[in-house]
Short mmCIF file of C-alpha atoms in Angstrom, two decimals:
data_model
loop_
_atom_site.label_atom_id
_atom_site.label_comp_id
_atom_site.label_asym_id
_atom_site.label_seq_id
_atom_site.Cartn_x
_atom_site.Cartn_y
_atom_site.Cartn_z
CA UNK A 22 -3.37 126.57 5.73
CA UNK A 23 -1.79 125.25 8.51
CA UNK A 24 -0.04 126.97 11.56
CA UNK A 25 3.65 126.35 9.95
CA UNK A 26 2.03 127.81 6.75
CA UNK A 27 0.32 130.48 8.63
CA UNK A 28 3.92 131.43 10.49
CA UNK A 29 5.90 131.08 7.91
CA UNK A 30 4.30 133.50 5.45
CA UNK A 31 4.24 136.21 8.79
CA UNK A 32 7.33 135.50 9.80
CA UNK A 33 8.70 135.83 6.46
CA UNK A 34 6.99 138.45 5.00
CA UNK A 35 7.74 140.54 7.67
CA UNK A 36 11.16 140.01 7.61
CA UNK A 37 11.19 141.40 3.75
CA UNK A 38 8.50 144.62 4.96
CA UNK A 39 11.55 145.24 7.99
CA UNK A 40 14.14 144.76 5.23
CA UNK A 41 12.21 146.74 2.45
CA UNK A 42 11.65 149.42 4.45
CA UNK A 43 15.68 149.95 5.57
CA UNK A 44 16.71 149.68 1.73
CA UNK A 45 14.46 152.45 0.93
CA UNK A 46 15.17 154.45 3.49
CA UNK A 47 19.03 153.30 3.06
CA UNK A 48 18.39 154.57 -0.90
CA UNK A 49 16.73 157.51 -0.12
CA UNK A 50 19.11 158.99 1.77
CA UNK A 51 22.03 157.85 -0.27
CA UNK A 52 20.43 160.04 -3.56
CA UNK A 53 20.30 163.02 -1.27
CA UNK A 54 23.47 162.36 0.05
CA UNK A 55 25.54 162.85 3.55
CA UNK A 56 24.72 166.00 4.52
CA UNK A 57 20.87 164.85 7.13
CA UNK A 58 23.94 165.05 10.41
CA UNK A 59 24.43 168.71 8.66
CA UNK A 60 20.94 169.37 7.77
CA UNK A 61 19.55 168.60 11.92
CA UNK A 62 22.77 170.69 12.75
CA UNK A 63 22.14 173.75 10.71
CA UNK A 64 18.63 174.18 10.59
CA UNK A 65 17.82 173.62 14.01
CA UNK A 66 18.07 176.63 15.20
CA UNK A 67 14.43 176.85 16.81
CA UNK A 68 11.71 174.69 17.48
CA UNK A 69 9.74 175.25 14.71
CA UNK A 70 12.48 174.90 12.29
CA UNK A 71 13.23 171.60 14.34
CA UNK A 72 10.11 169.98 13.57
CA UNK A 73 10.13 170.91 9.95
CA UNK A 74 13.45 169.96 9.82
CA UNK A 75 13.04 166.12 11.41
CA UNK A 76 9.82 166.06 9.22
CA UNK A 77 11.93 166.03 6.34
CA UNK A 78 14.87 163.80 7.85
CA UNK A 79 12.10 160.91 8.84
CA UNK A 80 11.05 160.86 5.49
CA UNK A 81 14.43 160.29 4.06
CA UNK A 82 15.58 157.84 6.63
CA UNK A 83 11.90 156.11 6.82
CA UNK A 84 12.49 155.47 10.25
CA UNK A 85 11.34 158.13 13.04
CA UNK A 86 13.24 155.51 15.47
CA UNK A 87 17.09 156.41 13.31
CA UNK A 88 15.58 159.81 13.82
CA UNK A 89 15.58 160.62 17.50
CA UNK A 90 18.76 158.12 17.73
CA UNK A 91 20.28 160.89 15.42
CA UNK A 92 19.16 163.82 17.03
CA UNK A 93 20.63 162.33 20.63
CA UNK A 94 23.99 161.50 18.92
CA UNK A 95 24.13 165.18 18.41
CA UNK A 96 22.26 166.38 21.54
CA UNK A 97 25.17 164.30 22.92
CA UNK A 98 27.93 165.74 21.25
CA UNK A 99 26.85 168.76 22.60
CA UNK A 100 25.62 170.12 18.91
CA UNK A 101 22.13 170.66 19.59
CA UNK A 102 20.68 171.31 22.71
CA UNK A 103 17.03 169.90 24.21
CA UNK A 104 14.68 171.97 22.74
CA UNK A 105 16.04 172.15 19.59
CA UNK A 106 16.37 168.29 20.00
CA UNK A 107 12.27 168.03 21.19
CA UNK A 108 11.50 169.83 18.23
CA UNK A 109 13.27 167.30 16.24
CA UNK A 110 11.71 164.42 17.80
CA UNK A 111 7.67 166.43 17.05
CA UNK A 112 8.78 166.46 14.01
CA UNK A 113 9.98 162.86 13.86
CA UNK A 114 6.39 161.35 14.69
CA UNK A 115 5.13 163.30 11.66
CA UNK A 116 7.40 162.12 8.90
CA UNK A 117 7.08 158.57 10.34
CA UNK A 118 3.47 158.92 9.35
CA UNK A 119 4.49 159.01 5.80
CA UNK A 120 5.05 154.97 5.42
CA UNK A 121 1.20 154.35 6.12
CA UNK A 122 -0.20 156.99 3.52
CA UNK A 123 2.48 155.11 1.37
CA UNK A 124 1.00 151.60 2.30
CA UNK A 125 -2.71 153.05 1.85
CA UNK A 126 -2.04 153.34 -1.12
CA UNK A 127 -2.37 150.61 -1.71
CA UNK A 128 -0.73 149.61 -5.09
CA UNK A 129 0.28 146.06 -3.94
CA UNK A 130 -0.95 144.04 -7.43
CA UNK A 131 1.94 146.22 -8.82
CA UNK A 132 4.80 144.95 -5.59
CA UNK A 133 6.88 142.17 -7.92
CA UNK A 134 7.20 144.27 -11.28
CA UNK A 135 8.55 147.41 -8.75
CA UNK A 136 11.18 144.90 -6.76
CA UNK A 137 12.07 143.64 -10.75
CA UNK A 138 12.62 147.54 -11.78
CA UNK A 139 14.99 147.99 -8.27
CA UNK A 140 17.14 145.23 -9.23
CA UNK A 141 17.07 146.23 -12.44
CA UNK A 142 18.13 149.49 -11.58
CA UNK A 143 20.73 147.63 -9.23
CA UNK A 144 22.29 145.22 -11.26
CA UNK A 145 22.33 146.86 -15.07
CA UNK A 146 24.32 150.37 -14.20
CA UNK A 147 27.12 151.90 -13.05
CA UNK A 148 25.76 154.79 -12.44
CA UNK A 149 25.67 155.39 -8.62
CA UNK A 150 22.59 157.89 -8.60
CA UNK A 151 20.81 155.45 -10.51
CA UNK A 152 21.72 152.61 -8.39
CA UNK A 153 20.44 154.63 -5.18
CA UNK A 154 17.04 154.76 -6.42
CA UNK A 155 17.24 151.27 -7.76
CA UNK A 156 17.26 150.46 -4.29
CA UNK A 157 14.67 153.04 -3.53
CA UNK A 158 12.54 151.01 -5.70
CA UNK A 159 13.57 147.88 -4.70
CA UNK A 160 12.46 148.33 -0.61
CA UNK A 161 9.04 150.26 -2.24
CA UNK A 162 8.54 146.81 -4.15
CA UNK A 163 9.57 145.15 -0.58
CA UNK A 164 7.81 146.44 1.34
CA UNK A 165 4.59 145.70 -0.38
CA UNK A 166 5.14 142.24 -1.21
CA UNK A 167 6.24 141.50 2.42
CA UNK A 168 2.69 143.07 3.45
CA UNK A 169 1.23 140.89 1.08
CA UNK A 170 3.00 137.93 2.33
CA UNK A 171 2.04 139.00 5.85
CA UNK A 172 -1.90 139.81 5.01
CA UNK A 173 -1.99 136.54 3.70
CA UNK A 174 -0.40 135.15 6.50
CA UNK A 175 -3.37 136.44 8.53
CA UNK A 176 -6.42 135.94 6.52
CA UNK A 177 -7.08 132.85 8.27
CA UNK A 178 -7.28 134.88 11.52
CA UNK A 179 -11.00 136.28 11.15
CA UNK A 180 -12.63 133.62 11.89
CA UNK A 181 -10.80 132.12 14.47
CA UNK A 182 -12.71 132.65 17.79
CA UNK A 183 -9.33 133.50 20.10
CA UNK A 184 -9.01 136.36 17.44
CA UNK A 185 -12.31 137.42 17.48
CA UNK A 186 -12.73 137.49 21.49
CA UNK A 187 -9.62 139.95 21.53
CA UNK A 188 -11.17 142.18 19.02
CA UNK A 189 -14.62 142.79 21.47
CA UNK A 190 -11.73 143.26 23.79
CA UNK A 191 -9.68 146.29 22.38
CA UNK A 192 -13.32 147.64 21.51
CA UNK A 193 -14.18 147.41 25.25
CA UNK A 194 -11.32 148.72 26.76
CA UNK A 195 -8.95 150.52 24.50
CA UNK A 196 -5.68 150.53 26.87
CA UNK A 197 -5.90 147.08 26.48
CA UNK A 198 -5.68 148.08 23.11
CA UNK A 199 -3.05 150.45 23.53
CA UNK A 200 -0.80 147.49 26.29
CA UNK A 201 -0.76 145.26 23.00
CA UNK A 202 0.40 148.20 20.24
CA UNK A 203 3.76 149.06 22.56
CA UNK A 204 3.90 145.31 24.11
CA UNK A 205 4.39 144.42 19.33
CA UNK A 206 6.50 147.80 18.57
CA UNK A 207 9.00 147.05 21.35
CA UNK A 208 9.32 142.98 19.86
CA UNK A 209 10.01 143.89 16.40
CA UNK A 210 11.46 147.64 17.07
CA UNK A 211 9.39 149.26 14.44
CA UNK A 212 6.27 151.65 14.54
CA UNK A 213 5.95 151.27 10.98
CA UNK A 214 5.95 147.59 10.63
CA UNK A 215 3.38 147.46 13.57
CA UNK A 216 0.66 149.73 11.88
CA UNK A 217 1.37 148.36 8.76
CA UNK A 218 0.41 145.38 10.37
CA UNK A 219 -2.35 146.88 11.62
CA UNK A 220 -3.67 148.29 8.10
CA UNK A 221 -3.68 144.84 6.94
CA UNK A 222 -6.19 143.06 9.95
CA UNK A 223 -8.46 146.58 9.22
CA UNK A 224 -8.11 145.68 5.21
CA UNK A 225 -9.35 142.29 5.94
CA UNK A 226 -12.12 142.72 8.51
CA UNK A 227 -9.58 140.62 11.33
CA UNK A 228 -10.11 144.07 13.56
CA UNK A 229 -12.75 147.15 13.83
CA UNK A 230 -11.86 150.80 13.80
CA UNK A 231 -12.84 151.04 17.44
CA UNK A 232 -10.03 148.07 18.22
CA UNK A 233 -7.71 148.89 15.63
CA UNK A 234 -7.03 153.52 16.93
CA UNK A 235 -6.15 151.96 20.59
CA UNK A 236 -3.16 149.70 19.13
CA UNK A 237 -2.43 152.41 16.87
CA UNK A 238 -1.24 154.40 19.48
CA UNK A 239 0.07 151.99 21.27
CA UNK A 240 2.69 151.73 18.37
CA UNK A 241 3.37 155.39 18.65
CA UNK A 242 4.48 154.42 22.70
CA UNK A 243 6.47 151.44 21.71
CA UNK A 244 8.32 152.73 18.84
CA UNK A 245 10.43 155.21 22.18
CA UNK A 246 11.58 152.35 23.65
CA UNK A 247 14.36 152.97 21.09
CA UNK A 248 15.16 156.39 21.43
CA UNK A 249 15.35 155.07 25.26
CA UNK A 250 17.64 152.13 24.95
CA UNK A 251 20.20 154.64 22.39
CA UNK A 252 20.18 156.70 25.81
CA UNK A 253 21.77 153.78 28.01
CA UNK A 254 25.24 155.31 28.79
CA UNK A 255 24.91 158.63 27.03
CA UNK A 256 25.12 161.79 28.71
CA UNK A 257 22.70 163.79 30.85
CA UNK A 258 21.47 165.81 27.78
CA UNK A 259 20.49 162.79 25.79
CA UNK A 260 18.88 160.57 28.42
CA UNK A 261 16.71 163.72 28.65
CA UNK A 262 15.58 163.53 25.49
CA UNK A 263 14.94 160.05 24.92
CA UNK A 264 12.82 160.78 27.95
CA UNK A 265 11.16 163.99 26.46
CA UNK A 266 9.58 161.71 23.31
CA UNK A 267 8.38 158.92 25.77
CA UNK A 268 6.52 161.43 27.60
CA UNK A 269 5.24 163.15 24.19
CA UNK A 270 4.00 160.51 23.21
CA UNK A 271 2.62 159.07 26.33
CA UNK A 272 0.68 162.77 26.56
CA UNK A 273 -0.23 162.62 23.28
CA UNK A 274 -1.97 158.99 24.11
CA UNK A 275 -3.79 159.60 27.70
CA UNK A 276 -5.54 162.77 25.15
CA UNK A 277 -7.00 161.32 22.57
CA UNK A 278 -7.65 158.42 24.68
CA UNK A 279 -9.83 160.68 26.84
CA UNK A 280 -11.14 162.47 23.01
CA UNK A 281 -11.55 158.81 22.22
CA UNK A 282 -15.39 158.23 21.54
CA UNK A 283 -14.97 161.31 19.60
CA UNK A 284 -11.96 160.97 17.09
CA UNK A 285 -12.71 157.45 16.24
CA UNK A 286 -16.27 159.55 14.80
CA UNK A 287 -14.36 162.10 12.87
CA UNK A 288 -12.35 159.82 11.70
CA UNK A 289 -15.82 157.31 10.61
CA UNK A 290 -16.92 160.92 8.95
CA UNK A 291 -13.88 161.23 7.10
CA UNK A 292 -13.40 157.63 5.81
CA UNK A 293 -17.00 158.46 4.17
CA UNK A 294 -16.64 161.66 3.20
CA UNK A 295 -13.14 161.32 1.39
CA UNK A 296 -14.11 157.66 1.05
CA UNK A 297 -11.27 156.28 2.14
CA UNK A 298 -10.00 152.71 1.70
CA UNK A 299 -9.28 150.48 5.12
CA UNK A 300 -5.63 151.13 4.95
CA UNK A 301 -5.86 155.20 4.33
CA UNK A 302 -8.32 155.42 7.29
CA UNK A 303 -5.50 153.70 9.81
CA UNK A 304 -3.46 155.97 7.06
CA UNK A 305 -5.63 159.12 7.97
CA UNK A 306 -5.99 158.63 11.83
CA UNK A 307 -1.78 157.75 12.46
CA UNK A 308 -1.07 161.15 11.06
CA UNK A 309 -4.20 163.43 12.13
CA UNK A 310 -3.20 161.96 15.66
CA UNK A 311 0.32 162.52 15.29
CA UNK A 312 0.05 166.78 13.84
CA UNK A 313 -2.99 167.10 16.24
CA UNK A 314 -0.86 166.15 19.18
CA UNK A 315 2.58 167.86 17.85
CA UNK A 316 0.56 170.85 17.58
CA UNK A 317 -1.05 171.19 20.76
CA UNK A 318 1.90 169.98 22.38
CA UNK A 319 4.42 172.22 20.56
CA UNK A 320 3.95 176.02 22.86
CA UNK A 321 4.85 173.57 25.89
CA UNK A 322 8.26 173.53 24.85
CA UNK A 323 9.67 175.17 27.32
CA UNK A 324 7.26 172.94 29.91
CA UNK A 325 8.61 169.77 28.61
CA UNK A 326 11.75 170.86 28.71
CA UNK A 327 11.20 171.50 32.58
CA UNK A 328 9.82 168.39 33.20
CA UNK A 329 12.48 166.18 32.36
CA UNK A 330 15.23 168.32 33.51
CA UNK A 331 13.68 167.69 36.45
CA UNK A 332 12.82 163.94 36.17
CA UNK A 333 16.38 163.37 34.77
CA UNK A 334 18.89 165.64 37.23
CA UNK A 335 22.24 166.76 37.21
CA UNK A 336 24.79 168.70 35.36
CA UNK A 337 25.80 167.77 31.90
CA UNK A 338 29.17 168.89 30.35
CA UNK A 339 28.90 170.05 27.26
CA UNK A 340 31.53 170.98 24.30
CA UNK A 341 30.61 174.92 22.49
CA UNK A 342 32.13 173.77 19.41
CA UNK A 343 30.65 176.63 17.39
CA UNK A 344 32.97 179.50 17.12
CA UNK A 345 32.67 182.53 19.48
CA UNK A 346 35.43 184.76 18.24
CA UNK A 347 35.09 185.31 14.35
CA UNK A 348 32.82 187.11 12.09
CA UNK A 349 32.74 188.49 8.93
CA UNK A 350 31.57 191.70 10.32
CA UNK A 351 35.96 191.84 11.01
CA UNK A 352 36.85 191.19 7.33
CA UNK A 353 35.12 193.58 6.22
CA UNK A 354 35.97 196.39 8.75
CA UNK A 355 40.10 195.01 8.87
CA UNK A 356 41.92 192.23 8.60
CA UNK A 357 44.66 192.58 10.81
CA UNK A 358 41.04 192.82 12.90
CA UNK A 359 40.10 189.75 11.73
CA UNK A 360 43.55 188.57 11.85
CA UNK A 361 44.00 188.58 15.76
CA UNK A 362 40.00 187.30 16.25
CA UNK A 363 40.90 183.75 13.72
CA UNK A 364 44.43 184.18 15.58
CA UNK A 365 41.71 183.71 19.99
CA UNK A 366 39.89 181.42 18.16
CA UNK A 367 42.67 178.46 16.86
CA UNK A 368 43.87 179.55 21.44
CA UNK A 369 40.75 178.81 22.02
CA UNK A 370 40.47 175.10 20.01
CA UNK A 371 44.21 174.87 21.48
CA UNK A 372 42.42 174.57 24.81
CA UNK A 373 40.06 172.44 23.72
CA UNK A 374 42.67 170.07 22.61
CA UNK A 375 44.35 170.34 25.99
CA UNK A 376 41.07 169.38 27.57
CA UNK A 377 41.23 166.77 25.48
CA UNK A 378 44.61 165.46 26.75
CA UNK A 379 43.40 165.85 30.19
CA UNK A 380 40.37 163.76 29.37
CA UNK A 381 41.36 160.79 27.90
CA UNK A 382 44.93 160.54 30.67
CA UNK A 383 41.72 160.49 33.02
CA UNK A 384 39.81 157.94 30.99
CA UNK A 385 43.06 155.85 30.71
CA UNK A 386 43.51 156.27 34.41
CA UNK A 387 39.90 155.18 36.48
CA UNK A 388 38.29 153.77 32.49
CA UNK A 389 35.31 155.96 33.44
CA UNK A 390 32.61 156.35 31.48
CA UNK A 391 32.32 160.63 32.38
CA UNK A 392 35.66 160.51 30.61
CA UNK A 393 34.42 158.84 27.65
CA UNK A 394 31.65 161.23 27.13
CA UNK A 395 33.41 163.82 26.73
CA UNK A 396 35.65 162.56 24.18
CA UNK A 397 33.67 162.63 21.43
CA UNK A 398 32.09 165.73 21.49
CA UNK A 399 36.02 167.10 21.65
CA UNK A 400 36.31 164.68 18.39
CA UNK A 401 33.32 166.97 17.15
CA UNK A 402 34.21 170.17 18.24
CA UNK A 403 37.75 170.61 16.71
CA UNK A 404 36.85 169.13 13.32
CA UNK A 405 34.16 171.07 13.18
CA UNK A 406 36.84 174.98 14.17
CA UNK A 407 39.49 173.38 12.32
CA UNK A 408 37.18 173.76 8.82
CA UNK A 409 35.53 177.11 10.42
CA UNK A 410 38.47 178.82 10.88
CA UNK A 411 40.33 177.86 8.55
CA UNK A 412 37.63 178.59 5.81
CA UNK A 413 37.45 182.00 8.01
CA UNK A 414 42.27 182.66 7.70
CA UNK A 415 41.17 181.90 4.21
CA UNK A 416 38.91 184.88 3.85
CA UNK A 417 40.94 187.19 5.08
CA UNK A 418 43.75 186.06 2.70
CA UNK A 419 41.70 187.76 -0.29
CA UNK A 420 42.82 191.21 1.28
CA UNK A 421 45.42 192.85 1.09
CA UNK A 422 47.91 192.08 4.36
CA UNK A 423 50.97 192.91 5.41
CA UNK A 424 54.66 190.61 5.85
CA UNK A 425 53.93 190.44 9.65
CA UNK A 426 50.53 189.59 9.30
CA UNK A 427 51.19 187.16 6.38
CA UNK A 428 53.85 185.33 8.79
CA UNK A 429 51.03 184.80 11.12
CA UNK A 430 48.43 183.63 8.55
CA UNK A 431 50.46 181.36 7.93
CA UNK A 432 51.61 180.59 11.68
CA UNK A 433 48.23 180.17 11.98
CA UNK A 434 46.67 177.72 9.30
CA UNK A 435 49.49 175.56 9.96
CA UNK A 436 48.70 175.60 13.75
CA UNK A 437 45.17 174.79 13.08
CA UNK A 438 46.13 171.07 11.43
CA UNK A 439 48.78 170.63 14.15
CA UNK A 440 45.66 170.81 16.65
CA UNK A 441 43.35 168.61 14.20
CA UNK A 442 46.22 166.44 14.10
CA UNK A 443 46.15 165.90 17.71
CA UNK A 444 42.42 165.65 18.14
CA UNK A 445 42.57 162.60 15.96
CA UNK A 446 45.49 161.01 17.95
CA UNK A 447 43.71 161.85 21.08
CA UNK A 448 40.42 159.90 19.10
CA UNK A 449 43.25 156.51 18.33
CA UNK A 450 44.05 156.39 21.90
CA UNK A 451 40.77 156.37 23.38
CA UNK A 452 40.07 153.51 20.80
CA UNK A 453 43.03 152.24 22.70
CA UNK A 454 41.45 151.67 25.49
CA UNK A 455 38.44 150.78 24.82
CA UNK A 456 39.98 147.73 23.17
CA UNK A 457 42.25 147.42 26.31
CA UNK A 458 38.60 147.66 28.36
CA UNK A 459 36.81 145.28 25.98
CA UNK A 460 39.87 142.69 25.66
CA UNK A 461 40.12 142.59 29.71
CA UNK A 462 44.34 143.66 28.92
CA UNK A 463 45.46 144.64 32.14
CA UNK A 464 49.14 146.30 32.13
CA UNK A 465 52.18 146.41 34.75
CA UNK A 466 52.94 148.44 37.44
CA UNK A 467 55.80 149.15 35.88
CA UNK A 468 54.47 149.94 31.99
CA UNK A 469 51.92 152.40 34.18
CA UNK A 470 54.32 154.52 35.89
CA UNK A 471 56.22 154.56 32.25
CA UNK A 472 52.54 155.66 30.52
CA UNK A 473 52.39 157.92 33.25
CA UNK A 474 55.65 160.23 32.78
CA UNK A 475 54.59 159.64 29.44
CA UNK A 476 51.46 161.68 29.90
CA UNK A 477 52.72 164.77 31.92
CA UNK A 478 55.48 164.50 29.88
CA UNK A 479 53.40 165.36 26.42
CA UNK A 480 50.79 167.33 27.65
CA UNK A 481 53.34 169.68 30.31
CA UNK A 482 55.14 170.01 25.86
CA UNK A 483 51.77 170.80 24.89
CA UNK A 484 50.51 173.38 27.16
CA UNK A 485 54.27 175.20 27.46
CA UNK A 486 53.52 175.43 23.19
CA UNK A 487 50.21 176.69 23.49
CA UNK A 488 51.44 179.20 26.43
CA UNK A 489 54.26 180.31 23.32
CA UNK A 490 51.64 181.14 20.78
CA UNK A 491 49.50 183.11 23.55
CA UNK A 492 51.87 185.29 24.48
CA UNK A 493 53.79 184.67 21.04
CA UNK A 494 56.85 183.92 23.20
CA UNK A 495 59.96 182.86 21.68
CA UNK A 496 61.93 181.66 25.31
CA UNK A 497 59.19 179.40 26.05
CA UNK A 498 58.78 178.07 22.43
CA UNK A 499 62.17 177.16 22.46
CA UNK A 500 61.87 175.62 25.83
CA UNK A 501 59.27 173.25 23.52
CA UNK A 502 62.28 172.33 21.08
CA UNK A 503 64.27 171.33 23.22
CA UNK A 504 61.26 168.86 24.83
CA UNK A 505 61.37 167.25 22.47
CA UNK A 506 64.65 165.11 22.79
CA UNK A 507 63.31 164.53 25.98
CA UNK A 508 59.89 163.16 24.57
CA UNK A 509 61.78 161.33 21.95
CA UNK A 510 64.18 159.44 24.38
CA UNK A 511 61.65 158.55 26.63
CA UNK A 512 59.05 156.85 23.79
CA UNK A 513 63.12 155.25 23.49
CA UNK A 514 63.15 154.38 26.84
CA UNK A 515 59.66 153.14 27.39
CA UNK A 516 59.75 150.93 23.62
CA UNK A 517 63.54 149.17 25.89
CA UNK A 518 61.34 148.23 28.75
CA UNK A 519 57.84 147.33 27.15
CA UNK A 520 60.96 144.51 25.54
CA UNK A 521 62.29 143.37 28.65
CA UNK A 522 58.61 143.02 29.99
CA UNK A 523 58.19 140.38 27.01
CA UNK A 524 61.70 138.28 27.28
CA UNK A 525 60.62 137.98 31.27
CA UNK A 526 56.91 136.64 30.90
CA UNK A 527 55.62 140.00 32.83
CA UNK A 528 53.71 141.78 29.56
CA UNK A 529 50.94 140.11 26.98
CA UNK A 530 51.87 140.14 23.68
CA UNK A 531 47.82 141.65 23.31
CA UNK A 532 49.47 144.29 26.07
CA UNK A 533 52.11 145.32 24.28
CA UNK A 534 50.47 145.85 21.20
CA UNK A 535 47.75 148.80 22.89
CA UNK A 536 50.63 149.86 25.31
CA UNK A 537 53.09 150.65 21.78
CA UNK A 538 50.66 152.31 19.98
CA UNK A 539 49.79 154.20 23.57
CA UNK A 540 53.68 155.38 23.38
CA UNK A 541 53.62 155.80 19.62
CA UNK A 542 50.67 158.33 19.25
CA UNK A 543 51.91 160.25 22.63
CA UNK A 544 55.77 160.66 20.78
CA UNK A 545 53.86 161.89 18.06
CA UNK A 546 50.88 164.69 19.91
CA UNK A 547 54.77 165.99 21.13
CA UNK A 548 55.49 166.47 17.91
CA UNK A 549 52.98 168.16 16.62
CA UNK A 550 52.87 170.47 19.98
CA UNK A 551 56.82 170.96 19.02
CA UNK A 552 55.78 171.94 15.29
CA UNK A 553 53.28 174.86 17.57
CA UNK A 554 56.29 176.45 18.48
CA UNK A 555 58.97 176.77 15.41
CA UNK A 556 55.83 178.24 13.85
CA UNK A 557 55.86 180.55 16.48
CA UNK A 558 59.61 181.26 16.38
CA UNK A 559 58.99 180.88 12.44
CA UNK A 560 56.45 184.17 13.70
CA UNK A 561 58.51 186.68 16.16
#
């Protein structure tokens, strides 16, 4: 077999293998539903549940890196604290071993029939669930087919002198094997693929167990690079979570290298006792390493959190996305009291909207990442509060209410809708400012001054409507209604000035589109602020 054929088969097989893992993970995720984020959010109240949830989610995603990146996203959004995230990361390390065990079953001879079955389920059925399972089977078959190609490409390597020398080096110096595992996993961005290749080499006798195990440990460290990349530019909490992933695997590798001789003897003993095939032997070693590492470090989660907090200093601003005033006990005791608690939560949601307006104005002015980081947190919090408060108010409606409480109840429901809509407009403006940055669009000084005035008027109108809601103040609410004319007049004035700037060649078409869209979103925010004020007037 010439070198070109070897390279084509190896890299082609690697590509098919990686696609197979992704396809299988996507199919499993669709078959399980799209609630993986909710699963992580709901069942990580303590580190132990976090470990279990991390295992389940990783089995469904078929990638520990995917679970870790998802976890970092939740930490960034304030949905999960550092200790909860550490538990999930530990669980992800255990869950990722399932791919190695699947490969250890060694059903490569049936790869093509499994591929055919998957394709049949995808293309000859209109049922989405059947299609999802077809994707799982297709990915499963592709995984083994790609592995076969890689294995065939690597067969000639057994007799190559440099490869034999490399294996001896790994056996004599395990640190070299660890380094090789780290580098290869970083390059291909998949520990599953790296371990699968290791299983294939060990199965073919191209590498012995003493040389294979250090590479296996290095693969576990290499997989953390994805989490590190995901944390770049993210919040302090996200950086801490990514660093925890690195430290966790480095500590585990250090411990097992110290105990390398007894660990290797134990794997050899289990291989003989359980009659494990070579691929399953590597899978067993991988599973034992990750489970043992989690058991050893689990009691020290608080210590890990303390270490990364010291290594990554700084205050991290997070948004409390869960309700703080609601409780079913209030509904059972008194619907009227529960309604009062609901109003407190609506006001908190309104204050969060106001904070969002301040942050988007600051982001528009400074283009600072610090202001940008908070905006997705606020949006997630508003969406969560919208659903939670609405469900709470619906539960209250099942009980007997006075005429006055019915009016308040209706007002609060409408207000929640308006606040959520304002959150959507803040998100729209965020995307527009992002677009301005990406396209390097600059506004004229006149346009900047006009937008500043529009922001200030909109924010003051929103603040006044929130104050009227909190105080049930009819006069303040009517003052908000009067401002509606000012906002509408300003929008018309700014559009007119924009056209004039275009005619005078002081503004580009791209800048104009961004500018007008920001003005439109601010005007609609003003409309929703007026709706809140009208609800207050109707309430009183």
